[in-house]
XYZ file of N, CA, C and O in Angstrom:
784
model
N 38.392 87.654 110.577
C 38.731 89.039 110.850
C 40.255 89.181 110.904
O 40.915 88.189 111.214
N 41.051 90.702 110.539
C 42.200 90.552 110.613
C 42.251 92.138 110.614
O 41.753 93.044 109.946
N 43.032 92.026 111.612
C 43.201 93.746 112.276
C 45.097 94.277 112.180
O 45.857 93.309 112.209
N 45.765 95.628 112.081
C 46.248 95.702 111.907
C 46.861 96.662 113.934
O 46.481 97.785 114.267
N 47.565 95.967 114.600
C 47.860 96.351 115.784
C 48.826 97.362 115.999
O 49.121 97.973 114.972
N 49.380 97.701 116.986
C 49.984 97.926 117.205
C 50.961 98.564 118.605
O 50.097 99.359 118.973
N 51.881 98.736 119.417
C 52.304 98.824 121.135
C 51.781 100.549 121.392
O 52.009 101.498 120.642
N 50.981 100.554 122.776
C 50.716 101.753 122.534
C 51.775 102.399 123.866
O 52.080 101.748 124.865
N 52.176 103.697 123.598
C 52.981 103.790 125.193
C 52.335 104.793 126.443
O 52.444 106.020 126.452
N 52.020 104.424 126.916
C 50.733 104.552 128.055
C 52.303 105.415 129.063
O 53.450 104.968 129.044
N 51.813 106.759 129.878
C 52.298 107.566 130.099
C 53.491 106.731 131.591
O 54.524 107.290 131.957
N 53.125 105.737 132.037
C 53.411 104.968 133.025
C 54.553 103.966 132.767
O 55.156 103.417 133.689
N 54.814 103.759 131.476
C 56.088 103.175 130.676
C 57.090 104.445 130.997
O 58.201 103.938 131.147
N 57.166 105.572 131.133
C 57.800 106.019 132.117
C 58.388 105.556 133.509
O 59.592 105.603 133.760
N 57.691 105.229 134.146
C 58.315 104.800 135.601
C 59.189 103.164 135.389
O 60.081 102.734 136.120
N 58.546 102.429 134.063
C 59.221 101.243 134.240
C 60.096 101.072 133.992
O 60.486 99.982 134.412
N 61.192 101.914 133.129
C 62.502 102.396 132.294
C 63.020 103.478 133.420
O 64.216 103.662 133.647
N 62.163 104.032 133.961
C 62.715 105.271 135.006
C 62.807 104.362 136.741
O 63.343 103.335 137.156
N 62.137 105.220 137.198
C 62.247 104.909 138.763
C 62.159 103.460 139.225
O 62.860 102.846 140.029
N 61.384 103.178 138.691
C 61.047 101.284 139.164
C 62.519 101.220 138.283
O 63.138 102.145 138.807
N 63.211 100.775 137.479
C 64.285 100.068 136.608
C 65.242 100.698 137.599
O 65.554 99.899 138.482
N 65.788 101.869 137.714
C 66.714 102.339 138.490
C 66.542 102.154 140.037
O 66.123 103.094 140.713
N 66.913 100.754 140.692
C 66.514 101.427 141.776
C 67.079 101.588 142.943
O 66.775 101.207 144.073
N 67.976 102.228 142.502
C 69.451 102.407 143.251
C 69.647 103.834 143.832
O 70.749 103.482 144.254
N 69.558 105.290 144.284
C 69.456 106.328 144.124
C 71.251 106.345 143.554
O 71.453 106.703 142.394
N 72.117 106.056 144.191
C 73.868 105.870 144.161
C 73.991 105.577 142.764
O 74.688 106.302 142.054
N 73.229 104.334 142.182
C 73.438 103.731 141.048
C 73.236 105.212 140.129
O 74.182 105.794 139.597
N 72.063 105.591 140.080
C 71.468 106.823 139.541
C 72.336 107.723 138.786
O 72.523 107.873 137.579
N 73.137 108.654 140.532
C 74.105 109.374 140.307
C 75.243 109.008 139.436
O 75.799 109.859 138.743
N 75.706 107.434 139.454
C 77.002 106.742 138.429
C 76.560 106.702 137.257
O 77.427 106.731 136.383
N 74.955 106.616 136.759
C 74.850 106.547 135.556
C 74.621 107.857 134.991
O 74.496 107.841 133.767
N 74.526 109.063 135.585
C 74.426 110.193 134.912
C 75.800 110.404 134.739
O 76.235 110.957 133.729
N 76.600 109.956 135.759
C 78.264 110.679 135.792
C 78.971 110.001 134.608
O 79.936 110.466 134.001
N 78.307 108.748 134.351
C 78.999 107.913 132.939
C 78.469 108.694 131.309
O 79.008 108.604 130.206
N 77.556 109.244 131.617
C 76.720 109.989 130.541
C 77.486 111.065 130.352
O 77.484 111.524 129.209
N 78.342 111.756 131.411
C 78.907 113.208 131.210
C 80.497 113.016 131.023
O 81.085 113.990 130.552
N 81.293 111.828 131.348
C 82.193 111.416 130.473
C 81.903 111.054 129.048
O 82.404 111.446 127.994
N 80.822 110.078 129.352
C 80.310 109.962 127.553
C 80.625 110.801 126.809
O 81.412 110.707 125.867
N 79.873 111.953 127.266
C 80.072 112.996 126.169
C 81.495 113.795 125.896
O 81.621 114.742 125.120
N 82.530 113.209 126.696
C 83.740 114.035 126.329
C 83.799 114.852 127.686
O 84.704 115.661 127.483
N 83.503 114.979 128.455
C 83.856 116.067 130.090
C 85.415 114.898 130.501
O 85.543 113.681 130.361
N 86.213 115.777 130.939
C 87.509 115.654 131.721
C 86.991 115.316 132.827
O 87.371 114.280 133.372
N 85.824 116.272 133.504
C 85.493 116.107 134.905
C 84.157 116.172 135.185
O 83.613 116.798 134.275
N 83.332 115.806 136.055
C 81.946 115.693 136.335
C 82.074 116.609 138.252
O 82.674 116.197 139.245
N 81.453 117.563 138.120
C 80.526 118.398 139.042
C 79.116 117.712 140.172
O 77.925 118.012 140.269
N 79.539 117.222 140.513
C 78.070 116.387 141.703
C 77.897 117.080 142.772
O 78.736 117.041 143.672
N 76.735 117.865 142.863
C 76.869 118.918 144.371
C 75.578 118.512 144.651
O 74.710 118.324 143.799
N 75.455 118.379 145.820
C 74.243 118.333 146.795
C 73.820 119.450 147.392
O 74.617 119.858 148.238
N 72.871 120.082 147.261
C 72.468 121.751 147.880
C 71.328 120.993 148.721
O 70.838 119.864 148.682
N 71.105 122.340 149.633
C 70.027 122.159 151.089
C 69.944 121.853 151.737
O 68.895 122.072 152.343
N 70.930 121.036 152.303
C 70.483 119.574 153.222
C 70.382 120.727 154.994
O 70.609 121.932 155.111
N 69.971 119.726 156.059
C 69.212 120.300 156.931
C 70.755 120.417 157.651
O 71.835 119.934 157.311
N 70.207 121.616 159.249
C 71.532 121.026 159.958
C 71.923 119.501 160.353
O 72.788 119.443 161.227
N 71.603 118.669 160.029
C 71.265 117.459 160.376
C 71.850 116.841 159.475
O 72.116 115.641 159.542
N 72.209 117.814 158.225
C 72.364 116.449 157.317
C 71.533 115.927 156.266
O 72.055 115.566 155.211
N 70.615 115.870 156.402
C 68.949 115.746 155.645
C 68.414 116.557 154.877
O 68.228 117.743 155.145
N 68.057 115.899 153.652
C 67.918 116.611 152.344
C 66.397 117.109 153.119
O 65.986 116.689 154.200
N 65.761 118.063 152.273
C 63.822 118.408 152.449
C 63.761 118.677 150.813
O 64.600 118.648 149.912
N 62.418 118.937 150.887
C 61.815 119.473 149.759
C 62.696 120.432 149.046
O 62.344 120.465 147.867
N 63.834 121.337 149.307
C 63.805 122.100 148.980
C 65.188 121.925 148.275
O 65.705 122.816 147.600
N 65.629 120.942 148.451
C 67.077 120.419 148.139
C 67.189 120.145 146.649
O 66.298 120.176 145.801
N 68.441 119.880 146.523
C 68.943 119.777 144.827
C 70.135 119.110 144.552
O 71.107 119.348 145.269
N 70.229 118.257 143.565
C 70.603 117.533 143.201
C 71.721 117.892 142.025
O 71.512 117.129 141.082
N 73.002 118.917 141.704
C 73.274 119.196 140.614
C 74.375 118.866 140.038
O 75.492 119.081 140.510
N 74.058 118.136 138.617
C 75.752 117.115 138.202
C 75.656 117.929 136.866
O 74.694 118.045 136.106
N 77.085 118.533 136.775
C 77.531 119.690 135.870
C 78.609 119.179 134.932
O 79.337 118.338 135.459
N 78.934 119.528 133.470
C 79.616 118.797 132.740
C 79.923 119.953 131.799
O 79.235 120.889 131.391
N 81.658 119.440 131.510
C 82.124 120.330 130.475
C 82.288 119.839 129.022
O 83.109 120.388 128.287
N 81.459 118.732 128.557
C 81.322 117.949 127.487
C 80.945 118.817 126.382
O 81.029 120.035 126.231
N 80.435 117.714 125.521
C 80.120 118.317 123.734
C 78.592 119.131 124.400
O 78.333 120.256 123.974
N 77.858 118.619 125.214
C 76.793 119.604 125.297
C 75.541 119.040 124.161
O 75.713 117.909 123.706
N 74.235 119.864 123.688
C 73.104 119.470 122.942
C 72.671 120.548 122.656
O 72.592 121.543 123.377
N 72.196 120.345 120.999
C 72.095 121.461 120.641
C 70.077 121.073 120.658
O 69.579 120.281 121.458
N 69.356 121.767 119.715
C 67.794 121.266 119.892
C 67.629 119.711 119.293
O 67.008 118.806 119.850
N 68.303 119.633 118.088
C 68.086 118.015 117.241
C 68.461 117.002 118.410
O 67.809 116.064 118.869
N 70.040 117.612 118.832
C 69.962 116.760 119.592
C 69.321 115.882 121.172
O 69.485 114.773 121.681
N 68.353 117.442 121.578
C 67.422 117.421 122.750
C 66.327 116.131 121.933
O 66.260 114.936 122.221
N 65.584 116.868 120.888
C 64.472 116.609 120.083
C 64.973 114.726 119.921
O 64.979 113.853 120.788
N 65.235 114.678 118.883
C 66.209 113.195 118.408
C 66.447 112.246 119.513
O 65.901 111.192 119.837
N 67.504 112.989 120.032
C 68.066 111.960 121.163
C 67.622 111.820 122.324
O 66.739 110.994 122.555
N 68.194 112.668 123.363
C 67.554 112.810 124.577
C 66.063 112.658 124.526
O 65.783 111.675 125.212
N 65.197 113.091 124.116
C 63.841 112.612 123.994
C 63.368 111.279 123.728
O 62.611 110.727 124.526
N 63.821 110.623 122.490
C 64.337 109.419 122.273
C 64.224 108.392 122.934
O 65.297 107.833 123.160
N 62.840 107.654 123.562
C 63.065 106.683 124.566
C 63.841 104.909 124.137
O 63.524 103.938 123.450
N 64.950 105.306 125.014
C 65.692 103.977 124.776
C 66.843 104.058 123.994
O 67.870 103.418 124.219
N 66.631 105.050 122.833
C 67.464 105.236 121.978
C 69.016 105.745 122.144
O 69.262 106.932 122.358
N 69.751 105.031 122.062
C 71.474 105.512 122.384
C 72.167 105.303 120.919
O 72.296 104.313 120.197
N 72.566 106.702 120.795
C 73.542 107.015 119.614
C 74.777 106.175 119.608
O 75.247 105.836 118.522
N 75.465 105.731 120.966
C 76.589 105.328 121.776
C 76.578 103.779 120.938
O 77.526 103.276 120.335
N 76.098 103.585 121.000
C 75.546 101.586 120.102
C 76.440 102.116 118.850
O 77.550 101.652 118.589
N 75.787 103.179 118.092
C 76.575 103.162 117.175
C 77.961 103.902 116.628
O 78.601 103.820 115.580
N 78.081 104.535 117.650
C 79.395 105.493 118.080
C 80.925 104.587 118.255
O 81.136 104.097 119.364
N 81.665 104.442 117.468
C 83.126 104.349 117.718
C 83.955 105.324 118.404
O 84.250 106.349 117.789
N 84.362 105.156 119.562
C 85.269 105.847 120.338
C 86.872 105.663 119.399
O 87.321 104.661 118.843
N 87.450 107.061 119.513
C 88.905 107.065 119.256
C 89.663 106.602 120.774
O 89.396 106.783 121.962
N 90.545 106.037 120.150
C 91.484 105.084 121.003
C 91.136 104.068 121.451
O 91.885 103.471 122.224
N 89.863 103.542 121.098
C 89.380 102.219 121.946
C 88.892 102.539 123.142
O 88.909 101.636 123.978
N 88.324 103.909 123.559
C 87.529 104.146 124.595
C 86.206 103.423 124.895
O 85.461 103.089 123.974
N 86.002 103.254 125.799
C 84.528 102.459 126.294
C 83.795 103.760 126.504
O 84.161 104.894 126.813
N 82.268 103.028 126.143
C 81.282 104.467 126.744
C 80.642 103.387 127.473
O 80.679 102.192 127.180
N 80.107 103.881 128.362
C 79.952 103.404 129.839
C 78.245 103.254 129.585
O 77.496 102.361 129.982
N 77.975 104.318 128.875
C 76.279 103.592 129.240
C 75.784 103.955 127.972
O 75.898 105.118 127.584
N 75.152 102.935 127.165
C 74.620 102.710 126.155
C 73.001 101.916 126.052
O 72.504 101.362 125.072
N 72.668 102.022 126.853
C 71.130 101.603 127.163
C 69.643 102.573 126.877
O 68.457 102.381 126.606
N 70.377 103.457 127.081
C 69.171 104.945 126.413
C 68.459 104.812 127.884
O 67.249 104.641 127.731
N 68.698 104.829 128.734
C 68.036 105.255 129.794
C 68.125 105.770 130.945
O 67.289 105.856 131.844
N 69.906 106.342 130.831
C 70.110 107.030 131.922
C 69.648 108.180 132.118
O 69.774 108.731 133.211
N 69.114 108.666 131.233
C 68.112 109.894 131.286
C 67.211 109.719 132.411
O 67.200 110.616 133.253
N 66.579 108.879 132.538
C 65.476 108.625 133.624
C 66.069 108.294 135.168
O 65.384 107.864 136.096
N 67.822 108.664 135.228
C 68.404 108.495 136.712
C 67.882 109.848 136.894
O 67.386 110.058 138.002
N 67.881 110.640 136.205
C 66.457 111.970 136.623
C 65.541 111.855 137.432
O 65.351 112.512 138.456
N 64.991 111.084 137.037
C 63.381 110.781 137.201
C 63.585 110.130 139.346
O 63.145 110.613 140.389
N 64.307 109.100 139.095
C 64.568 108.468 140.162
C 65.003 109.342 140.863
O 64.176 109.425 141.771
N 65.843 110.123 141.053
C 66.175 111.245 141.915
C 65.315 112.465 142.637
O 65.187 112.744 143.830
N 64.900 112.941 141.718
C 63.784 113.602 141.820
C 62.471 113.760 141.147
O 61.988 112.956 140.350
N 61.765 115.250 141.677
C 60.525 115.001 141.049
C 60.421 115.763 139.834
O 59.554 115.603 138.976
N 61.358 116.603 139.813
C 61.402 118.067 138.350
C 62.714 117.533 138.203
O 63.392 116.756 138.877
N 62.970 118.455 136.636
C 64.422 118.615 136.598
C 64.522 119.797 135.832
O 63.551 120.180 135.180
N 65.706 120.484 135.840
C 66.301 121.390 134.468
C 67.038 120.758 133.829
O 67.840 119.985 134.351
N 66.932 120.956 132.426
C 68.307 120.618 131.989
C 68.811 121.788 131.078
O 68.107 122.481 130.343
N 69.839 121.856 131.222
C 70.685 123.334 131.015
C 71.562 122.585 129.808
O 72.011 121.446 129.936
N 71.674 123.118 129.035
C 72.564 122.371 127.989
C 73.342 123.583 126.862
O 72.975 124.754 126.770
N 74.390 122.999 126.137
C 75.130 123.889 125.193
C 75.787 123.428 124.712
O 76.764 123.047 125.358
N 75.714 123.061 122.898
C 76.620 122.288 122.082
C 77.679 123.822 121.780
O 77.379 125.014 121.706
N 79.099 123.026 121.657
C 79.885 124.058 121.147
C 79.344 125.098 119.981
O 78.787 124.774 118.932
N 79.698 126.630 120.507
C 79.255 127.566 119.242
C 77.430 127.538 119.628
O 76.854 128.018 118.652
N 76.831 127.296 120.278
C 75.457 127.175 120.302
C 74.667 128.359 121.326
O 75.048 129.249 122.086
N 73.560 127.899 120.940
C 72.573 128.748 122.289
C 72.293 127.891 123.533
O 71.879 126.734 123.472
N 72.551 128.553 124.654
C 71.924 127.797 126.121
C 70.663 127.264 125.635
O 70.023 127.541 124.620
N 70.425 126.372 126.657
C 68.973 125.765 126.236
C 68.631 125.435 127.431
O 69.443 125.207 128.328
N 66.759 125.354 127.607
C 66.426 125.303 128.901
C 65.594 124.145 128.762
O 64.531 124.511 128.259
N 65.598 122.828 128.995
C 64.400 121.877 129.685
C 63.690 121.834 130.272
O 64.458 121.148 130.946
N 62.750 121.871 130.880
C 61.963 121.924 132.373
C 61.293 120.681 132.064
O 60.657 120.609 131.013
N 61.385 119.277 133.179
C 60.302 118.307 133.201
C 59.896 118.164 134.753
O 60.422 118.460 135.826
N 59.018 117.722 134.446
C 57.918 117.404 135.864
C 57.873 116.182 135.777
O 57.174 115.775 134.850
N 58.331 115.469 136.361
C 58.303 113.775 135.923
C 56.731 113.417 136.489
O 56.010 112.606 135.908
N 56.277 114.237 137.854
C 55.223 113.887 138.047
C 53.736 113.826 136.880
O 52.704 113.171 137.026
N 54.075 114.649 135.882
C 52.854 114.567 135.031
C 53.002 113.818 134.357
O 52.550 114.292 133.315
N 53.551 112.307 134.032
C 53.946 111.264 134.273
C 53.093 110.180 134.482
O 52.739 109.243 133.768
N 52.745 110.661 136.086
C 52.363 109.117 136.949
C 50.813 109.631 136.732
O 50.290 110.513 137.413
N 50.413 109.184 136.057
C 48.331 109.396 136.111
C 48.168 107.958 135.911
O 48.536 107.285 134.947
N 47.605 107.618 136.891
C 47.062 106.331 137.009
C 45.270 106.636 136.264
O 44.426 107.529 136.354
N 45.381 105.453 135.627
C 44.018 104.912 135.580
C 43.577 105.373 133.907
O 42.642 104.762 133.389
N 44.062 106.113 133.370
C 44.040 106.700 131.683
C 44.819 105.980 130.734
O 45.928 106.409 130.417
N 44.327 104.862 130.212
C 44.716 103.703 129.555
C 45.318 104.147 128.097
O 46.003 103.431 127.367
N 44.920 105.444 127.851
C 44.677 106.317 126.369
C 45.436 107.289 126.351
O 45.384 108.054 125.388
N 46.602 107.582 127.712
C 47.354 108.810 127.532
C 48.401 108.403 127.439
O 48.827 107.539 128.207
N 49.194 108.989 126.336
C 50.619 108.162 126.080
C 51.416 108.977 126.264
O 50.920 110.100 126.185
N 52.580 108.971 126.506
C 54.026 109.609 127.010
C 54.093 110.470 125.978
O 54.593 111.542 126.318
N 53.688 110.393 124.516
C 54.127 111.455 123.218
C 52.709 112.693 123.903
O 52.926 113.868 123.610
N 51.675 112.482 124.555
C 50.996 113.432 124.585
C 51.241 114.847 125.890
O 50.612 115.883 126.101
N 52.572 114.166 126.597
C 52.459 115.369 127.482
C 53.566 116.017 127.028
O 54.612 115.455 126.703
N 53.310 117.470 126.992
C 54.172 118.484 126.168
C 55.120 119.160 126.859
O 54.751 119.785 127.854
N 56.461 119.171 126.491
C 57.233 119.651 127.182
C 57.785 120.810 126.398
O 57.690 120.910 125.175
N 58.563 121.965 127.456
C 58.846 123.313 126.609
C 60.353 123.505 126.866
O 61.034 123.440 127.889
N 60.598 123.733 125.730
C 62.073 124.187 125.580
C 62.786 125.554 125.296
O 62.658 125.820 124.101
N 63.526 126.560 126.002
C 63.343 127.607 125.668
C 64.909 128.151 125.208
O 65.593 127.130 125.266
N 65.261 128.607 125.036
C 66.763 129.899 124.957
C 66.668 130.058 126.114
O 65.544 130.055 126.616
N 68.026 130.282 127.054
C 68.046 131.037 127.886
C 69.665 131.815 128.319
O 70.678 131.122 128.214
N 69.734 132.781 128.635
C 70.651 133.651 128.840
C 71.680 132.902 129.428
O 71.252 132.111 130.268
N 73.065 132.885 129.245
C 74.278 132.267 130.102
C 73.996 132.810 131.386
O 73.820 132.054 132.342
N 73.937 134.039 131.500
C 73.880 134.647 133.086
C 72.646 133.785 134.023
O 72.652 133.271 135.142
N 71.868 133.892 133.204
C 70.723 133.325 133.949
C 70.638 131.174 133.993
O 70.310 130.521 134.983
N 70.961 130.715 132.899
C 71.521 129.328 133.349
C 72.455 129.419 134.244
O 72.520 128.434 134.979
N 73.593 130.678 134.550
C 74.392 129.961 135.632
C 73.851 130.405 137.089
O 74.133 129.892 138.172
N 73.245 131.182 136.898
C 72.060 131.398 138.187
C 71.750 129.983 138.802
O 72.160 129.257 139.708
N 70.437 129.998 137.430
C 69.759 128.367 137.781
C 70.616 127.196 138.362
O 70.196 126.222 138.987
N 71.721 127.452 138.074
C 72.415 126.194 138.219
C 73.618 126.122 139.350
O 74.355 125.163 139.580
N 73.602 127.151 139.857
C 74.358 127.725 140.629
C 75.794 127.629 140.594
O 76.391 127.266 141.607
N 76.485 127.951 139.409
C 77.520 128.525 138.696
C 78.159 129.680 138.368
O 77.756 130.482 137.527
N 79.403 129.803 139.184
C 79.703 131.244 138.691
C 79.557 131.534 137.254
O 79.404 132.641 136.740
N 79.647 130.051 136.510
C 80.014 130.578 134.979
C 79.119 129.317 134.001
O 79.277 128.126 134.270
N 78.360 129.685 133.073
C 77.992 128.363 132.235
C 79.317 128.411 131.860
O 80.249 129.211 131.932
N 79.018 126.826 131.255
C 80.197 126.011 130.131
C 80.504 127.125 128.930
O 80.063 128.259 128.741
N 81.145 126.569 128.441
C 80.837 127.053 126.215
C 80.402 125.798 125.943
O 80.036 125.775 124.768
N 80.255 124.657 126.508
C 79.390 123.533 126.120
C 79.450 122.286 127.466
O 80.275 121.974 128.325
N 78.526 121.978 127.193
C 77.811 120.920 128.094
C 77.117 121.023 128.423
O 76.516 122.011 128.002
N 76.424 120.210 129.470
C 75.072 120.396 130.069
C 75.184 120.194 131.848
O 75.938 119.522 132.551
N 74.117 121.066 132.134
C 73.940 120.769 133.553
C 72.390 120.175 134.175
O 71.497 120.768 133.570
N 71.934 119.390 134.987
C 71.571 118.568 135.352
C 71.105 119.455 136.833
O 71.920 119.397 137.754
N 69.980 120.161 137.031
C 69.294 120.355 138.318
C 68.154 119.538 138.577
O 67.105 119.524 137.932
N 68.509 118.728 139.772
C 67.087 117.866 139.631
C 66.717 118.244 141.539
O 67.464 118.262 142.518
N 65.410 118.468 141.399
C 64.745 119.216 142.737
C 63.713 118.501 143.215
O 63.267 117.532 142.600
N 63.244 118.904 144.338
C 62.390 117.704 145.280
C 62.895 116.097 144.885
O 62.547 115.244 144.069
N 63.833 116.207 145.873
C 64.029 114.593 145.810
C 63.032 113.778 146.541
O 62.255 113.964 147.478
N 63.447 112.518 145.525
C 61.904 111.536 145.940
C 62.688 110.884 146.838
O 61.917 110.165 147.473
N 63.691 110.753 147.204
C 63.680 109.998 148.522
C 64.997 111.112 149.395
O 65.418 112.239 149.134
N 65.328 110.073 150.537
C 65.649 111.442 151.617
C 66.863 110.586 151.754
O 66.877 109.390 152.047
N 68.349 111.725 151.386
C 69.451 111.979 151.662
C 70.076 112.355 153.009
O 69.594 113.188 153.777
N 71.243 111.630 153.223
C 71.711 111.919 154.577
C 73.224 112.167 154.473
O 73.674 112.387 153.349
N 73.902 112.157 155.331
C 75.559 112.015 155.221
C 76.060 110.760 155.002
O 77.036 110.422 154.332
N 75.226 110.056 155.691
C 75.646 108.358 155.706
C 75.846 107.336 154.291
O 76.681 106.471 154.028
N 74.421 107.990 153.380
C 73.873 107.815 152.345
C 74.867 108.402 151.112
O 74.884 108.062 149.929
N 75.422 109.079 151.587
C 75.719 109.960 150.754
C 77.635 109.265 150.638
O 78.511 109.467 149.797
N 77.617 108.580 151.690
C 79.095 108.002 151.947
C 79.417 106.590 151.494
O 80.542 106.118 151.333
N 77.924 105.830 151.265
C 77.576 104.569 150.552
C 79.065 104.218 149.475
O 79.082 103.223 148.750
């Protein structure tokens, strides 16, 4: 007998590239902030919203790292960012002999580790806003040997500058880059934590 095989990706190869691989929450935040120099930002935006009088993140808190970079247009949502593993950066020459800091294709998933949703707000120069929405939780289904990561569908929409800088809590979108809301954090933030 001779069969023709092949790797199947079972929806849970998620967490092993995501939350289990990252498991740093600090680390997390450095590898998104290396992703938003990557792309050309002068400066990176890291705000912490909600926390209690105490100090203490809840459910209701947010996570938001904002960038004035090249931004993503859909190919590049579709292509890349979707893309598990895949980093353009491998094959990218920096002018001047710049280093890009993270070339592994998986800082996308310091998302995941952070929280349980995310937005991603994005804008290549000259482009349309763009809206992400993931649920990392539809994700974790234990026990469905047959559901693979290509089968859960995610939606991508247009959305108004006024209203991304709402979402994102910005007086102003970019003219390009992306912003990064990630909500219900999976683990619990403090001042202390936060001073690491």
């Amino acid at each position: 007998m001779k069969e023709t095989l092949n790797f199947k990706t079972n929806t849970l190869l998620k967490n092993l590239v995501g939350k289990d691989l990252i498991n740093d929450d600090n680390i997390a935040i450095v590898e998104l902030v290396k992703n938003a120099y990557d792309a050309g930002a002068e400066d990176v935006l890291v705000r912490f919203e909600g926390f209690t009088e105490q100090g203490k993140t809840f459910n209701g808190s947010r996570i938001v790292i904002a960038d004035k970079g090249r931004g993503m247009n859909l190919d590049d949502i579709k292509d890349k960012w979707l893309n598990i593993a895949y980093s353009e950066k491998k094959l990218t020459h920096q002018e001047s002999g710049a280093y890009l800091a993270g070339n592994k294709g998986i800082g996308r998933f310091s998302c995941d580790r952070l929280g349980k949703k995310l937005d991603l707000l994005t804008r290549a120069k000259n482009g349309d806003a763009l809206h992400l929405q993931i649920d990392w939780t539809r994700f974790e289904v234990e026990g469905i040997k047959d559901l693979t990561i290509q089968e859960i569908e995610l939606e991508i929409t247009d959305i108004q500058e006024d209203n991304a800088a709402q979402l994102a809590g910005l007086t102003k979108f970019p003219l390009s880059g992306t912003v990064l809301v990630i909500s219900e954090p999976r683990s619990e933030w403090n001042r202390d934590k936060l001073f690491e």
